[in-house]
mmCIF file of C-alpha atoms in Angstrom:
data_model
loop_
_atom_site.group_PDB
_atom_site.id
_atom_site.type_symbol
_atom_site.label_atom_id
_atom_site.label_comp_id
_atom_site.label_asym_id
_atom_site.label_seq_id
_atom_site.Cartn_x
_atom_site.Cartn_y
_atom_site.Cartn_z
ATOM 1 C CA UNK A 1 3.486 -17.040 7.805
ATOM 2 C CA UNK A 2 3.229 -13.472 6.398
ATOM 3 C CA UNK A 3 5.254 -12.046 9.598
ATOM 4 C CA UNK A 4 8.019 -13.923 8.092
ATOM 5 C CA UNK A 5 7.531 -11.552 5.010
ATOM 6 C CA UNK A 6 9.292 -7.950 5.160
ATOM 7 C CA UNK A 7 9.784 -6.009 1.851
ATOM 8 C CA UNK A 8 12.871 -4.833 3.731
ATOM 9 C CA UNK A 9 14.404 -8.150 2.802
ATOM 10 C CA UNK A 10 15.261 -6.389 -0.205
ATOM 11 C CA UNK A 11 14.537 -9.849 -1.991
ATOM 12 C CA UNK A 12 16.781 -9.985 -5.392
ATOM 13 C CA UNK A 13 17.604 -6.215 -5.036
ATOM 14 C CA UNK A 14 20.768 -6.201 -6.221
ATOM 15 C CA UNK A 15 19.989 -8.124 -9.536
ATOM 16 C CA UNK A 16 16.914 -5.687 -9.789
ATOM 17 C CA UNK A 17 19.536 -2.735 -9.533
ATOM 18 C CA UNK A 18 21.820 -4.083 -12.057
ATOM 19 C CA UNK A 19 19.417 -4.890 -14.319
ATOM 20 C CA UNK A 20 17.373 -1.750 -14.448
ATOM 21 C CA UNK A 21 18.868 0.985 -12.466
ATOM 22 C CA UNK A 22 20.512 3.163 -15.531
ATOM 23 C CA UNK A 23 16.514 2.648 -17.086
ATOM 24 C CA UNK A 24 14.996 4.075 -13.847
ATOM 25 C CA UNK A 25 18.018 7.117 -13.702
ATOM 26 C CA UNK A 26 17.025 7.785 -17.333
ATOM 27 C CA UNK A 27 13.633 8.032 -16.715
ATOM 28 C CA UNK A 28 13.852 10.016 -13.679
ATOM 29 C CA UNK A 29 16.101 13.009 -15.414
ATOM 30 C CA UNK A 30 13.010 13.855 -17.159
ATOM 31 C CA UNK A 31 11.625 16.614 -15.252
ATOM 32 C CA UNK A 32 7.672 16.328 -16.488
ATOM 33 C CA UNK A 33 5.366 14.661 -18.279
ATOM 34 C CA UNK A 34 5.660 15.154 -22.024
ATOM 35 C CA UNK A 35 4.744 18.264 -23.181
ATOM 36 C CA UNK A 36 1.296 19.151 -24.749
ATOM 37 C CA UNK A 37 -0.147 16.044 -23.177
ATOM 38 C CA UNK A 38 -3.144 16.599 -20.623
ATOM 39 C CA UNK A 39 -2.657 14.424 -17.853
ATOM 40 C CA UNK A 40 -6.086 12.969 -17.344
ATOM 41 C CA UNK A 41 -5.177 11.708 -20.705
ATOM 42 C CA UNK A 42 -2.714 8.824 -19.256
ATOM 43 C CA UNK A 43 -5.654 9.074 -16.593
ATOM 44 C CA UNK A 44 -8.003 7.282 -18.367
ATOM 45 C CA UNK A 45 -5.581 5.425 -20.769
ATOM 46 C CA UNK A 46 -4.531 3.360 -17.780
ATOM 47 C CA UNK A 47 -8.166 2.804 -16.434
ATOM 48 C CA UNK A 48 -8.735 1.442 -20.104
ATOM 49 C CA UNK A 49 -5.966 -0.882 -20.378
ATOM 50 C CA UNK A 50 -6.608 -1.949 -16.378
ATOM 51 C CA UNK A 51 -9.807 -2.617 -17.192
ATOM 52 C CA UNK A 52 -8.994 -4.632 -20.035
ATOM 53 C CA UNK A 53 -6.518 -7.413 -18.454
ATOM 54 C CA UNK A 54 -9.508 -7.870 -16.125
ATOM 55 C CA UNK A 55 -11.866 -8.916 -19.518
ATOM 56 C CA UNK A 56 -13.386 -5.614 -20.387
ATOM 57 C CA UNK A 57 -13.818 -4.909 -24.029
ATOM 58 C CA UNK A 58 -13.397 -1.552 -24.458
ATOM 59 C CA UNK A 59 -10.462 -0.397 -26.629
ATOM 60 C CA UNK A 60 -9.137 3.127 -25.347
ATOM 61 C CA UNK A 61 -9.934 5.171 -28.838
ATOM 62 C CA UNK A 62 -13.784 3.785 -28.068
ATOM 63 C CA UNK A 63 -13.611 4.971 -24.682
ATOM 64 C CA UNK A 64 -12.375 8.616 -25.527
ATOM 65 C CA UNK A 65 -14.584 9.458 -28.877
ATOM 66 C CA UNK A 66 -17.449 8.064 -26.450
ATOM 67 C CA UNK A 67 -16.400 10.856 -23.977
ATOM 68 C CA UNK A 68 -15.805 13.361 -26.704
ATOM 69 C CA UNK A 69 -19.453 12.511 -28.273
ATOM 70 C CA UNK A 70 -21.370 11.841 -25.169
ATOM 71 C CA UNK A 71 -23.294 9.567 -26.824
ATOM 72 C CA UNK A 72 -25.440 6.819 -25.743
ATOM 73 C CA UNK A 73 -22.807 3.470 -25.309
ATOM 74 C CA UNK A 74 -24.108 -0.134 -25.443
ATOM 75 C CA UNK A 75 -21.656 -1.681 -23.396
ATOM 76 C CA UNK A 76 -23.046 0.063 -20.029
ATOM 77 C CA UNK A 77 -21.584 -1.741 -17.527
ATOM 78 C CA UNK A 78 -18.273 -2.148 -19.153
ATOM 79 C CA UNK A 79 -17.815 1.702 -19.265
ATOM 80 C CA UNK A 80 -19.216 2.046 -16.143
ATOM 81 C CA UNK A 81 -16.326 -0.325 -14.642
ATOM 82 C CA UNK A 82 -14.019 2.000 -16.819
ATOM 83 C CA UNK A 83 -15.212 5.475 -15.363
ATOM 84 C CA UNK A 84 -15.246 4.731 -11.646
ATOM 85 C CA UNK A 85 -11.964 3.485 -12.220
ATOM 86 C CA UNK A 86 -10.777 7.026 -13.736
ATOM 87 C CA UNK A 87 -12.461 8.475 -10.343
ATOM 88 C CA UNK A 88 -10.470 5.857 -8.182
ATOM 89 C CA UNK A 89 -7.570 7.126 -10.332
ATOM 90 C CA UNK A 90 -8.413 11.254 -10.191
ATOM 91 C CA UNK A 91 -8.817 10.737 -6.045
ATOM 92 C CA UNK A 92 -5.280 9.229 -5.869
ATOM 93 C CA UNK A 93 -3.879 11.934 -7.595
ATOM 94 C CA UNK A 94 -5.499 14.281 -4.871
ATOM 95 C CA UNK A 95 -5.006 12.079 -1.543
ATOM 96 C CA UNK A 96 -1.911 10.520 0.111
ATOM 97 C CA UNK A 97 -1.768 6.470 -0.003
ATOM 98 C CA UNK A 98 -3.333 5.500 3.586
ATOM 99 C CA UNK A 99 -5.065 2.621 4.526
ATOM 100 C CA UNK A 100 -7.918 4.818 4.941
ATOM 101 C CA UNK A 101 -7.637 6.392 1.124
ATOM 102 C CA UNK A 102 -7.139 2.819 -0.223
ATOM 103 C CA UNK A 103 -10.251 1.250 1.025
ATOM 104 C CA UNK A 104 -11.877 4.681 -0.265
ATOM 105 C CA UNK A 105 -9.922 4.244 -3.813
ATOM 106 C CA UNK A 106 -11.759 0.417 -3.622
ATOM 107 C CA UNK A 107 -15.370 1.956 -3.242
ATOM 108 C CA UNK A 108 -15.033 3.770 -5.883
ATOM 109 C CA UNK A 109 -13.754 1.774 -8.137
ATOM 110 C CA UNK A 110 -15.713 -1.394 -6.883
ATOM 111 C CA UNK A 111 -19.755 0.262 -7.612
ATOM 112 C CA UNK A 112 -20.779 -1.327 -10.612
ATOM 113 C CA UNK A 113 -19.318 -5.163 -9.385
ATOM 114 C CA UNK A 114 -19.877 -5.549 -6.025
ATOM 115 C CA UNK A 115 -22.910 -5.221 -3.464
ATOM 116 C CA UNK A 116 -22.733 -1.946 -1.340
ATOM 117 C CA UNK A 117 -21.563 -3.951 1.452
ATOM 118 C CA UNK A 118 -18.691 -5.461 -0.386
ATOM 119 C CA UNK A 119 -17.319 -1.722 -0.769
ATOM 120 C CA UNK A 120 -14.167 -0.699 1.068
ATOM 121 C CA UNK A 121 -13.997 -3.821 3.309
ATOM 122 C CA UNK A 122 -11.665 -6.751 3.575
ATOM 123 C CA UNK A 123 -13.045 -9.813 2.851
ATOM 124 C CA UNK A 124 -14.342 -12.283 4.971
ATOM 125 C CA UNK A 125 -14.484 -15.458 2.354
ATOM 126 C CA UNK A 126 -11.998 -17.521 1.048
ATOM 127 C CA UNK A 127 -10.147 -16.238 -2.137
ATOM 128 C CA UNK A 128 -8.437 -18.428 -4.955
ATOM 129 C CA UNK A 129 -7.705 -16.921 -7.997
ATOM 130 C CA UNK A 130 -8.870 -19.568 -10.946
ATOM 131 C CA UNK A 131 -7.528 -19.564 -14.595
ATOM 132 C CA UNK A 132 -9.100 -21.696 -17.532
ATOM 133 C CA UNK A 133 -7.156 -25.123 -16.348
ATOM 134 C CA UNK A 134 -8.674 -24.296 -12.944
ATOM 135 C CA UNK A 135 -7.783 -22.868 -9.303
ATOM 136 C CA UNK A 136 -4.284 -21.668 -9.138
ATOM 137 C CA UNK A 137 -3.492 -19.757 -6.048
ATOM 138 C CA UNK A 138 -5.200 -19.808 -2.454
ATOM 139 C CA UNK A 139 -4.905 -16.047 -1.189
ATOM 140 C CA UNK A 140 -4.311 -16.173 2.953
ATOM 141 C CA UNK A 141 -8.075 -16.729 5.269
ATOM 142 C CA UNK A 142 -9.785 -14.132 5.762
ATOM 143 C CA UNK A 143 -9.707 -14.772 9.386
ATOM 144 C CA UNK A 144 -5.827 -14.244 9.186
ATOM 145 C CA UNK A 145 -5.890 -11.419 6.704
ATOM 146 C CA UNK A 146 -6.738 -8.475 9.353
ATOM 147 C CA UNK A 147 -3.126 -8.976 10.958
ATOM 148 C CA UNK A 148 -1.168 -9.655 7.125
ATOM 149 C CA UNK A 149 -2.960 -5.956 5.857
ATOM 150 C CA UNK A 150 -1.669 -4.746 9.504
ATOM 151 C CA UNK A 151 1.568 -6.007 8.656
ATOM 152 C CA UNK A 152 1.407 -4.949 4.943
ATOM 153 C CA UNK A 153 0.340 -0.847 5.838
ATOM 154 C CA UNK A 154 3.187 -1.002 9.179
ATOM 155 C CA UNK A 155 5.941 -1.850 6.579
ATOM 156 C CA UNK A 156 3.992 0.708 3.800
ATOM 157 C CA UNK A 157 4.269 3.771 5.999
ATOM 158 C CA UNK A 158 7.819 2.795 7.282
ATOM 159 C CA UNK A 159 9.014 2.459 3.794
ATOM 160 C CA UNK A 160 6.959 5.461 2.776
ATOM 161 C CA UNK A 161 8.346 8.093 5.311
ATOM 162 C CA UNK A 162 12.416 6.969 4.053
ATOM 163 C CA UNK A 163 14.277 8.982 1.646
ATOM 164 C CA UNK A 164 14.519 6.281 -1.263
ATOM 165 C CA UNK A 165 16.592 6.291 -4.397
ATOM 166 C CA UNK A 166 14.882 6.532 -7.573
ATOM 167 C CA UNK A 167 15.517 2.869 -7.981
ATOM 168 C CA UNK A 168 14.328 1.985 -4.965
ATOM 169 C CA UNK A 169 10.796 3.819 -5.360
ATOM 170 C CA UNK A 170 10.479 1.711 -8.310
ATOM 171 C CA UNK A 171 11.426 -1.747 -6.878
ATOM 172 C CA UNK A 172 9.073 -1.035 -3.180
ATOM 173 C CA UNK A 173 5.658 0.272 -5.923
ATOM 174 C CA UNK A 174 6.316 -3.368 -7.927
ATOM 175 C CA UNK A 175 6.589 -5.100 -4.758
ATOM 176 C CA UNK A 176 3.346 -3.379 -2.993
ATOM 177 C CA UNK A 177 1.677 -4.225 -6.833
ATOM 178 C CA UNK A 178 2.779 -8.191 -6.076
ATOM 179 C CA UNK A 179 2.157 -8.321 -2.215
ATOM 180 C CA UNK A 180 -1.381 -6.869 -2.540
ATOM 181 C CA UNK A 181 -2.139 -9.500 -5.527
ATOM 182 C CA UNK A 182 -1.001 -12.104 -3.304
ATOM 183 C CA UNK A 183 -3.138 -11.052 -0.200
ATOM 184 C CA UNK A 184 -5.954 -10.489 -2.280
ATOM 185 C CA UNK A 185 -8.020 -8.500 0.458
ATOM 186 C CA UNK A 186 -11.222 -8.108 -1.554
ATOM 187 C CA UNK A 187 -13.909 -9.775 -2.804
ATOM 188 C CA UNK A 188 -12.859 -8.691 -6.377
ATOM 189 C CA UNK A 189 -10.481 -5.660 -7.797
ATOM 190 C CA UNK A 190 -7.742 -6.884 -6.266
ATOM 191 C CA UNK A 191 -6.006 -6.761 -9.810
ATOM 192 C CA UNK A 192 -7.132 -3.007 -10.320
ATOM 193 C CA UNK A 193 -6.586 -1.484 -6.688
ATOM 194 C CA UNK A 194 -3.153 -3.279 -7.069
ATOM 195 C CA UNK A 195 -1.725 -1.863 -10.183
ATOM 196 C CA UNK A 196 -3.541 1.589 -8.656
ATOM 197 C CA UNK A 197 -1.544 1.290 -5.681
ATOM 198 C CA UNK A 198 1.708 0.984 -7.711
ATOM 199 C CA UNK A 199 0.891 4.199 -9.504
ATOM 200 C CA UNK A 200 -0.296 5.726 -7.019
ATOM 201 C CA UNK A 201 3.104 5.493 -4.503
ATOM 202 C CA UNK A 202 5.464 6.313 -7.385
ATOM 203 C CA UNK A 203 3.471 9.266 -7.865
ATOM 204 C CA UNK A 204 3.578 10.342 -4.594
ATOM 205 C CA UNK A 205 7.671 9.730 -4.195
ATOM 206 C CA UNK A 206 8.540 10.677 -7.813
ATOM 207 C CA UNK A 207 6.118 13.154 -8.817
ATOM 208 C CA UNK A 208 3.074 13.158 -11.122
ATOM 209 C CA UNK A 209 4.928 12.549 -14.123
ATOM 210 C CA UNK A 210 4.761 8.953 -12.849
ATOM 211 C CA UNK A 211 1.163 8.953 -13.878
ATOM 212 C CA UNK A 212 2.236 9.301 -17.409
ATOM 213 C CA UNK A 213 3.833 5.907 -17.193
ATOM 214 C CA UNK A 214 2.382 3.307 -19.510
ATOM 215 C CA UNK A 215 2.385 0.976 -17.321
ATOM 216 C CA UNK A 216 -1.196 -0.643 -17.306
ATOM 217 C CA UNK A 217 -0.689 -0.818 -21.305
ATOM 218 C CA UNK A 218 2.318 -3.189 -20.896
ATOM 219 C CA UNK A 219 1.028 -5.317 -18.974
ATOM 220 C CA UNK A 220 -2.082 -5.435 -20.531
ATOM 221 C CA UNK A 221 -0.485 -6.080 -24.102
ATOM 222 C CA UNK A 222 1.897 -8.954 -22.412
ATOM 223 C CA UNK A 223 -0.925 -10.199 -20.091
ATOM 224 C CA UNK A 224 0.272 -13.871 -20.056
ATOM 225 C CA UNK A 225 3.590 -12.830 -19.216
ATOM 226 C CA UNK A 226 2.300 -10.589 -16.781
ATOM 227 C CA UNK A 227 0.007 -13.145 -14.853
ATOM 228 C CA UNK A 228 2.589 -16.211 -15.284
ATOM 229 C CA UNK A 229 5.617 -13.901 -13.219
ATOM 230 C CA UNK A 230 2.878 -12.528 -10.616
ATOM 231 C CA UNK A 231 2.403 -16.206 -9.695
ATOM 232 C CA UNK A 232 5.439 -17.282 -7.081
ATOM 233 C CA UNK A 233 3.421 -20.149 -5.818
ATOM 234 C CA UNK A 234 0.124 -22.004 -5.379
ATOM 235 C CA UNK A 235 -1.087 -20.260 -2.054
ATOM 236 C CA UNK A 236 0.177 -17.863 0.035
ATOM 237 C CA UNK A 237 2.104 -19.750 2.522
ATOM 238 C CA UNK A 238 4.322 -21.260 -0.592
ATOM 239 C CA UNK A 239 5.561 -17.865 -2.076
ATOM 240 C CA UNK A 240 9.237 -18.215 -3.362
ATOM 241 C CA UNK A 241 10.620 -14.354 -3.448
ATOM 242 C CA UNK A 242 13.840 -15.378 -4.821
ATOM 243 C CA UNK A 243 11.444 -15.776 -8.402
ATOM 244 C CA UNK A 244 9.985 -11.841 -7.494
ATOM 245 C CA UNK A 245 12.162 -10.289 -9.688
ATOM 246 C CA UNK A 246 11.133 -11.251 -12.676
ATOM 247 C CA UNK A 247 7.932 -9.414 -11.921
ATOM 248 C CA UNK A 248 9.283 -6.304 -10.624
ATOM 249 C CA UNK A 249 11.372 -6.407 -14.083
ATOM 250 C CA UNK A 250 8.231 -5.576 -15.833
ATOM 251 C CA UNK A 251 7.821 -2.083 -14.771
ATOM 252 C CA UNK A 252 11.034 -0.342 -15.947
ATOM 253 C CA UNK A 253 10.613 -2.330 -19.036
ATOM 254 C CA UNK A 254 7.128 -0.279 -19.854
ATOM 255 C CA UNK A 255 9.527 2.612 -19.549
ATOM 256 C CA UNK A 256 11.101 1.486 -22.551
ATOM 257 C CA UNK A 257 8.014 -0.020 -24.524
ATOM 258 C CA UNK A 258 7.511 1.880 -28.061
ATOM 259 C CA UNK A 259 4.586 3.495 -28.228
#
């Protein structure tokens, strides 16, 4: 049962730590974002790229010589998905992570794929999550899920409130990424709130240089990757979290990708 889950297992934290500790220290000895770059820049980069593992078309230089032009785009709804997912981005940067800010970040972000109704609210359906050879993970009931996103923001705001190492900001933003994929609590951007959410807490231990980190782009350009080591079992009550750090691997490496 998720109350057999804590993040304060620390599962594989000491492999995590040797592995990419002196990546994380590097990164974190740089005091700001790189110079000359605006910041709404890496803004909408990872909206783009975020957008795109979820199946939307639109390369980043069409997004940003659209918004430079102002003209008239085809693909509507595609760069409607984009831009509400630059707001969702734009009020994290401005709000603390709550529970109540999160379900605000989904309404945003949500508008042009679900119903009004859908917006901000847990689900109350079953969720798998499907794949071309078919169904290949069963998120937890929705009956059950009220007490598991209790459980998941009790742990948050504990873990939150500590004084963390720089490594240890790193390894808990992964792990919220992965838990919230795994609990699935919407009806759909689970993928995009998720990845948000990881942002969005190293931002708010580490600064908003975090926002500059390509992130979104690296998993986006090793999607399969990506989606095979976010997958630690079939349904959520047959997770193995001795496999989870291959996952929370990937996000030191996009400190290192080349550009």
């Amino acid at each position: 049962m998720f109350s057999n889950f804590s993040f304060l297992d620390f599962y594989c934290f000491n492999e995590y730590c040797d592995k990419n500790s002196s990546i994380i220290e590097k990164w974190s000895s740089v005091e700001q974002v790189q110079s000359g770059v605006d910041l709404s820049y890496y803004v909408d980069s990872s909206a783009v790229f975020s957008s795109n593992i979820e199946g939307n078309n639109i390369d980043l230089n069409s997004y940003m010589n659209q918004k430079m032009v102002k003209s008239k785009f085809k693909k509507k709804k595609e760069l409607a998905e984009i831009d509400n997912l630059v707001n969702a981005y734009n009020f994290a940067q401005e709000n603390q992570l709550t529970e109540e800010n999160f379900l605000e970040v989904h309404r945003i972000l949500a508008k042009s794929f679900l119903i009004k109704s859908k917006l901000g609210i847990y689900r109350d359906d079953r969720m798998g999550v499907f794949s071309t050879s078919g169904l290949v993970y069963i998120a937890v009931e929705p009956e059950k899920l009220p007490d598991a996103m209790k459980h998941f923001w009790k742990e948050f705001d504990e873990i939150s409130s500590r004084n963390l190492s720089h490594t240890e900001i790193f390894y808990f933003a992964s792990f919220f990424h992965l838990r919230l994929a795994q609990l699935h609590p919407f009806f759909d951007g689970n993928g995009r709130i998720a990845r948000l959410v990881e942002k969005w807490f190293l931002a708010m231990k580490s600064g908003e240089k975090a926002w500059g980190i390509p992130s979104e782009r690296f998993y986006k350009e090793n999607r399969a990757e990506y989606y095979e080591k976010i997958n630690l079992g079939v349904n959520f009550y047959e997770l193995d979290f001795n496999k989870a750090v291959d996952f929370l691997n990937l996000l030191p490496q996009s400190l290192t990708a080349e550009d």
